[in-house]
C-alpha positions as a printed Julia matrix, in Angstrom:
400×3 Matrix{Float64}:
   0.0    0.0     0.0
   1.47   3.4    -1.02
  -0.8    5.43    1.18
  -3.99   5.52    3.19
  -6.22   7.88    5.18
  -6.68   7.65    8.93
  -8.94   9.35   11.43
  -7.21  11.08   14.33
  -9.65  12.38   16.89
 -12.01  14.77   15.13
  -9.89  15.16   12.0
  -8.52  13.01    9.2
  -4.99  12.54    7.91
  -3.45  11.3     4.65
  -0.45   9.01    5.21
   1.89   8.55    2.25
   4.76   6.1     1.81
   7.52   8.19    0.19
  10.24   5.53    0.02
  12.94   4.29    2.37
  15.8    5.99    4.17
  19.51   5.04    3.92
  19.04   2.23    6.42
  16.16   0.76    4.44
  13.49   1.86    6.87
  10.19   2.9     5.34
   9.53   6.66    5.35
   6.05   8.13    5.68
   4.68  11.62    5.42
   1.57  12.66    7.29
  -0.78  15.4     6.08
  -3.1   16.12    8.94
  -5.92  18.41    9.92
  -8.58  17.6     7.3
 -12.16  18.0     8.46
 -13.55  15.12    6.4
 -12.39  11.82    5.02
 -13.1   13.1     1.5
 -10.64  15.97    1.93
  -7.94  13.6     3.21
  -8.51  11.25    0.27
  -8.19  14.16   -2.16
  -4.85  15.13   -0.64
  -3.68  11.53   -0.81
  -4.48  11.39   -4.54
  -2.61  14.64   -5.15
   0.53  13.43   -3.41
   0.44  10.02   -5.12
   0.07  11.74   -8.48
   3.11  13.87   -7.69
   5.07  10.74   -6.86
   4.02   9.13  -10.13
   5.21  12.2   -12.02
   8.49  12.24  -10.08
   7.53  15.69   -8.89
   7.25  15.04   -5.19
   9.09  17.52   -2.99
   9.31  16.63    0.69
   7.96  19.39    2.93
  10.61  21.67    4.39
  10.54  23.58    7.67
  12.44  26.46    6.07
  10.71  29.78    6.62
   9.86  32.35    3.98
  12.3   34.8     5.55
  15.19  32.34    5.51
  14.57  31.41    1.91
  14.29  35.02    0.77
  17.66  35.76    2.36
  19.16  32.78    0.53
  17.57  33.91   -2.71
  18.93  37.46   -2.42
  22.41  36.11   -1.74
  22.21  33.72   -4.72
  21.01  36.39   -7.17
  23.58  39.04   -6.21
  25.81  39.62   -9.22
  23.53  37.7   -11.58
  20.98  40.46  -12.15
  21.2   44.22  -12.6
  22.43  46.0    -9.49
  19.4   48.28   -9.49
  17.03  45.31   -9.7
  18.76  43.52   -6.83
  18.62  46.73   -4.8
  14.86  46.94   -5.37
  14.36  43.26   -4.45
  16.39  43.74   -1.26
  14.29  46.72   -0.21
  10.96  44.93   -0.64
  12.23  41.75    1.03
  13.77  43.41    4.06
  11.28  46.22    4.63
   7.99  44.58    3.69
   8.05  40.81    3.08
  10.18  39.49    5.93
   8.43  41.55    8.66
   5.02  40.4     7.38
   5.4   36.76    6.32
   8.98  35.89    7.19
   8.09  33.46   10.04
   5.69  31.43    7.86
   7.03  28.06    6.74
   7.66  28.26    3.0
   5.89  24.93    2.38
   2.79  26.25    4.18
   2.62  29.59    2.37
  -0.79  29.94    0.73
  -2.44  32.35   -1.72
  -4.44  33.58    1.28
  -1.25  34.76    2.98
  -0.36  36.82   -0.08
  -3.82  38.22   -0.66
  -4.0   39.34    2.97
  -0.52  40.85    2.75
  -1.42  42.92   -0.32
  -4.65  44.13    1.26
  -2.86  45.25    4.41
  -0.14  47.01    2.43
  -2.72  48.9     0.38
  -4.4   50.1     3.58
  -1.43  50.8     5.85
   1.81  49.73    4.24
   3.79  52.96    4.24
   6.92  52.79    6.35
   6.26  56.25    7.8
   2.86  55.08    9.03
   0.97  57.62    6.92
  -1.39  55.35    5.04
  -1.11  52.62    2.46
   1.23  51.85   -0.4
   0.18  52.71   -3.93
  -1.08  49.89   -6.18
   2.12  50.31   -8.2
   4.29  49.71   -5.11
   2.26  46.67   -4.06
   2.6   45.36   -7.6
   6.4   45.71   -7.28
   6.1   43.79   -4.02
   4.18  41.06   -5.81
   6.75  40.87   -8.63
   9.55  40.51   -6.08
   7.81  37.68   -4.24
   6.68  35.98   -7.46
  10.25  35.99   -8.79
  11.59  34.55   -5.53
   8.97  31.81   -5.37
   9.61  30.93   -9.02
  13.23  30.32   -8.01
  12.04  28.2    -5.07
  10.05  26.04   -7.48
  13.03  25.69   -9.86
  15.28  24.74   -6.97
  12.66  22.18   -5.9
  12.18  23.78   -2.53
   8.42  24.01   -3.15
   6.19  22.2    -5.61
   4.47  25.3    -6.97
   4.6   29.07   -7.03
   1.62  30.18   -4.95
   2.03  33.73   -6.29
   0.68  32.39   -9.6
  -2.69  32.07   -7.87
  -2.85  35.67   -6.65
  -3.71  38.76   -8.66
  -1.61  41.84   -8.03
  -3.44  45.16   -7.68
  -4.3   46.84  -10.95
  -2.47  50.07  -11.66
  -4.79  52.9   -12.6
  -3.03  55.17  -15.05
  -3.02  58.75  -13.85
  -4.1   61.53  -16.18
  -1.31  63.11  -18.17
  -0.44  66.69  -17.22
   1.48  68.38  -20.01
   2.61  71.84  -20.95
   1.05  73.74  -23.82
   3.34  75.51  -26.29
   2.83  78.75  -24.36
   3.32  76.96  -21.04
   6.73  75.63  -22.1
   7.94  79.11  -23.0
   6.57  80.6   -19.8
   8.12  77.91  -17.59
  11.54  78.08  -19.26
  11.58  81.87  -18.98
  10.82  81.5   -15.27
  13.71  79.08  -14.6
  16.22  80.77  -16.91
  19.29  81.66  -14.92
  19.02  78.69  -12.56
  21.39  75.72  -12.66
  18.49  73.55  -13.8
  17.57  75.49  -16.94
  19.62  73.44  -19.43
  18.61  69.93  -18.22
  14.95  71.03  -18.06
  15.22  72.45  -21.57
  16.66  69.16  -22.88
  13.99  67.12  -21.11
  11.28  69.13  -22.86
  12.97  69.33  -26.27
  14.22  65.72  -26.55
  11.83  63.6   -24.45
  14.75  61.89  -22.72
  14.21  60.27  -19.33
  15.9   61.85  -16.31
  18.18  58.81  -15.92
  19.25  59.2   -19.56
  19.85  62.96  -19.31
  22.01  62.67  -16.2
  24.1   59.82  -17.68
  24.87  61.74  -20.89
  28.57  62.36  -21.55
  30.07  64.85  -23.96
  31.35  61.88  -25.98
  27.71  60.91  -26.52
  26.87  64.31  -28.03
  27.77  65.4   -31.57
  27.07  69.11  -31.66
  28.27  69.47  -35.24
  25.7   66.99  -36.51
  23.14  67.82  -33.86
  22.8   64.32  -32.39
  22.78  62.83  -28.88
  23.32  59.1   -28.35
  21.53  57.44  -25.45
  23.87  54.66  -24.34
  23.34  54.35  -20.6
  21.29  55.44  -17.6
  22.18  56.53  -14.07
  20.53  55.36  -10.84
  21.01  55.9    -7.12
  20.79  52.79   -4.97
  19.14  52.89   -1.56
  22.53  52.91    0.12
  23.27  56.21   -1.61
  25.74  54.93   -4.21
  25.42  55.93   -7.88
  25.53  53.29  -10.63
  25.42  53.43  -14.42
  23.84  50.75  -16.59
  22.72  50.24  -20.16
  19.13  50.9   -21.29
  16.63  48.18  -20.42
  15.74  47.42  -24.04
  17.51  47.54  -27.4
  15.18  50.36  -28.5
  16.26  52.35  -25.45
  19.77  52.58  -26.93
  19.18  55.19  -29.61
  20.34  58.39  -31.3
  18.17  61.49  -30.99
  18.28  64.44  -33.37
  18.68  67.65  -31.38
  16.66  70.76  -32.22
  18.97  73.62  -33.34
  18.09  75.68  -30.26
  19.28  72.8   -28.08
  22.6   72.6   -29.93
  23.2   76.33  -29.32
  22.29  75.94  -25.65
  24.62  72.95  -25.2
  27.53  74.8   -26.78
  27.04  77.64  -24.29
  26.71  75.13  -21.45
  29.92  73.38  -22.48
  31.84  76.67  -22.52
  30.57  77.53  -19.06
  31.69  74.11  -17.78
  35.17  74.69  -19.21
  35.4   78.15  -17.66
  34.3   76.72  -14.31
  37.01  74.06  -14.49
  39.64  76.74  -15.1
  38.32  78.83  -12.23
  38.34  75.84   -9.85
  41.73  74.74  -11.18
  40.25  71.32  -11.92
  41.3   68.97  -14.76
  40.22  70.16  -18.2
  36.81  69.11  -19.44
  37.09  65.82  -21.34
  34.85  63.8   -23.64
  34.16  61.31  -20.83
  32.81  64.03  -18.54
  29.1   64.27  -17.83
  27.07  66.91  -19.62
  25.23  67.59  -16.35
  27.12  67.18  -13.1
  27.83  68.67   -9.71
  30.53  71.3    -9.32
  33.17  68.61   -8.76
  32.08  66.67  -11.87
  30.31  63.9    -9.95
  26.88  62.65  -11.08
  23.7   64.45  -10.07
  21.38  62.0    -8.24
  18.16  61.54  -10.27
  16.04  62.46   -7.24
  17.77  65.83   -7.01
  16.63  66.72  -10.52
  13.05  65.66   -9.72
  13.03  67.65   -6.47
  14.28  70.77   -8.26
  11.61  70.36  -10.94
   8.89  69.9    -8.33
   9.98  72.97   -6.39
  10.23  75.24   -9.44
   7.0   74.12  -11.1
   5.09  74.8    -7.89
   6.85  78.12   -7.41
   5.84  79.32  -10.88
   2.28  78.03  -11.0
   2.77  74.71  -12.79
   2.2   72.37   -9.85
   1.0   68.91  -10.86
   3.27  68.64  -13.89
   5.95  66.07  -13.07
   9.45  65.86  -14.53
   8.36  62.74  -16.41
   5.55  64.82  -17.91
   8.21  66.77  -19.81
   8.62  63.57  -21.8
   4.85  63.33  -22.31
   4.8   66.98  -23.39
   7.48  66.35  -26.01
   5.63  63.37  -27.48
   2.21  65.04  -27.4
   3.37  68.19  -29.19
   5.19  66.15  -31.85
   2.07  64.13  -32.59
  -0.11  67.24  -32.68
   2.31  68.7   -35.22
   1.77  65.67  -37.47
   5.0   63.8   -36.72
   4.7   60.12  -37.63
   4.2   57.94  -34.5
   7.13  55.74  -35.57
   9.47  58.73  -35.31
   8.03  59.59  -31.89
   8.57  55.99  -30.78
  12.22  56.13  -31.86
  12.83  59.43  -30.07
  11.3   58.18  -26.84
  12.93  54.74  -26.99
   9.71  52.76  -26.62
  10.17  49.07  -27.38
   7.14  48.98  -29.7
   5.06  51.54  -31.57
   2.01  50.09  -29.82
   3.21  51.57  -26.52
   3.51  55.0   -28.13
   0.05  54.83  -29.69
  -1.57  53.53  -26.49
  -0.05  56.35  -24.48
  -0.62  59.29  -26.79
  -3.36  58.69  -29.36
  -5.96  60.26  -27.06
  -4.02  63.51  -26.71
  -4.2   64.27  -30.43
  -7.59  65.87  -31.12
  -9.32  65.11  -34.38
  -7.69  61.76  -35.18
 -11.04  59.93  -35.24
 -12.67  62.68  -37.28
  -9.77  62.77  -39.73
 -10.0   59.0   -40.15
 -13.73  59.19  -40.89
 -13.25  61.95  -43.48
 -10.34  60.08  -45.09
 -12.49  56.96  -45.46
 -15.21  58.96  -47.23
 -12.64  60.56  -49.5
 -11.19  57.17  -50.41
 -14.64  56.02  -51.57
 -15.28  59.24  -53.45
 -18.04  60.45  -51.14
 -16.77  63.96  -50.52
 -19.97  65.42  -52.03
 -21.98  63.89  -49.21
 -20.22  66.19  -46.74
 -22.18  69.1   -48.3
 -25.56  67.46  -47.82
 -25.96  66.36  -51.46
 -29.18  64.29  -51.3
 -28.89  62.73  -54.82
 -25.36  61.73  -53.97
 -26.55  60.02  -50.8
 -29.21  58.1   -52.69
 -26.71  57.03  -55.35
 -24.26  55.88  -52.7
 -26.97  53.89  -50.92
 -27.94  52.25  -54.21
 -24.35  51.24  -54.9
 -24.08  49.7   -51.47
 -27.32  47.79  -52.07
 -26.05  46.49  -55.42
 -22.9   45.12  -53.82
C-alpha cells in the first residue's frame, strides 16, 4: 500500500509512503488536519500523483524569511544591481516583517492576498497610510520571482504567487505643458542651474536617468545628435551606478533641435570656464554633460526635487518631470510627426506603446480617419448634404 487515510480524533490525515531511508526503513509523510475523510482522500491522490510524475518535494521547515535571504544572496551579481537593490528593499522592509516566520511549504495564496490588502491600507513605512497599487505590484513581482526560483530549486512544488492577482495600476491623467506653457516655464527658470537639463527634457523627451548619464562623448554638436547609451541610478545605500538601457530600443540616437545645440555649446563653454576657475582637470569627452561642481553625477532624485519645487513656485504644480517627456511626445504628434518617429525618439520598445499612451491627446484623429475613409470612396460630395449623392451611394451599397 502506497498510502492511506486515517482518522485522528475529530480530524482526518493522509499518510503517504515516500520511500525508504539510507538504512532501508520505510519513510512516511503525514498530512493532517482535514475535516472530512473526503478531503484527506483528495490530498492523498494529489501526493500520489506527484510521486508518479516524479515531482514530489518533501515538505521543508524552512521559513519564507530564511529562503528570501538565501535567494537574495544567490542572485547578487547575476541580475542588474538596481534590480537587486529593489528586491532587497521589498524583502527586508515589507516581506520578511510580514510573512517571514511562515514556513515556505505552508505559504498559501491567502497569505499573499491578505498581505497585499494590508499594504494597500497601511503599508507605508512612515505610518501615513497605504502603499500605492504600483508599489504593491512591485512587491508582488519581487515575491513571485523569488517563489519561481524556489520552485526551480525544488524547494516548493508550486509558485503560490501564480494564484494571486496583483493590484491593478490605474493610469493617472497626463499633465502636459502647452506651447505657451513651455515658453513661460523656461523663462521663469532661466538663470538657474536647472535650466539646461529642463530644456533638454522638454525638447528631446529623454528620461531623467538618460539625461544625467549623458557624456560629452555621446553628443555630436556638429551633426546635432545625442546618443543614449546608458542610464544613471542611485541605490538605496546612496551609491550611484550606471547601466545600459533596459531594451535595445532604449539605446538610440536622438536628433537635437537647433536651439538645443546652441544651448549645449554655451553650457559646455561655461563648464570649461568653471574648471579653469576651480583649477580642476580640463573638461574631457568622458565628462558628464550635467554634473555637480566637482564633476560627480547628479542624483536623479535631485533633478526631480528641483523640478517639483520650481513648477510649484511658478504656478505649474502637478506637472511632473516625467511629464516633460509626455509633453514632447504630445506636441510632436499634434504637429503631425509620424508615431514611428516619436517611438524612436522616446525609446519605446514597440510603436504600440507609443500609440496607447498618446493617441488620445491628439484631437481630431477619429474625425480625420472618418473623413479620409469617405474621400477614399469618393463620397466627398456627401459632406455638403448632397441628397442625390446620398441616394446614389446607398444604391451602390445595395447592389454590392
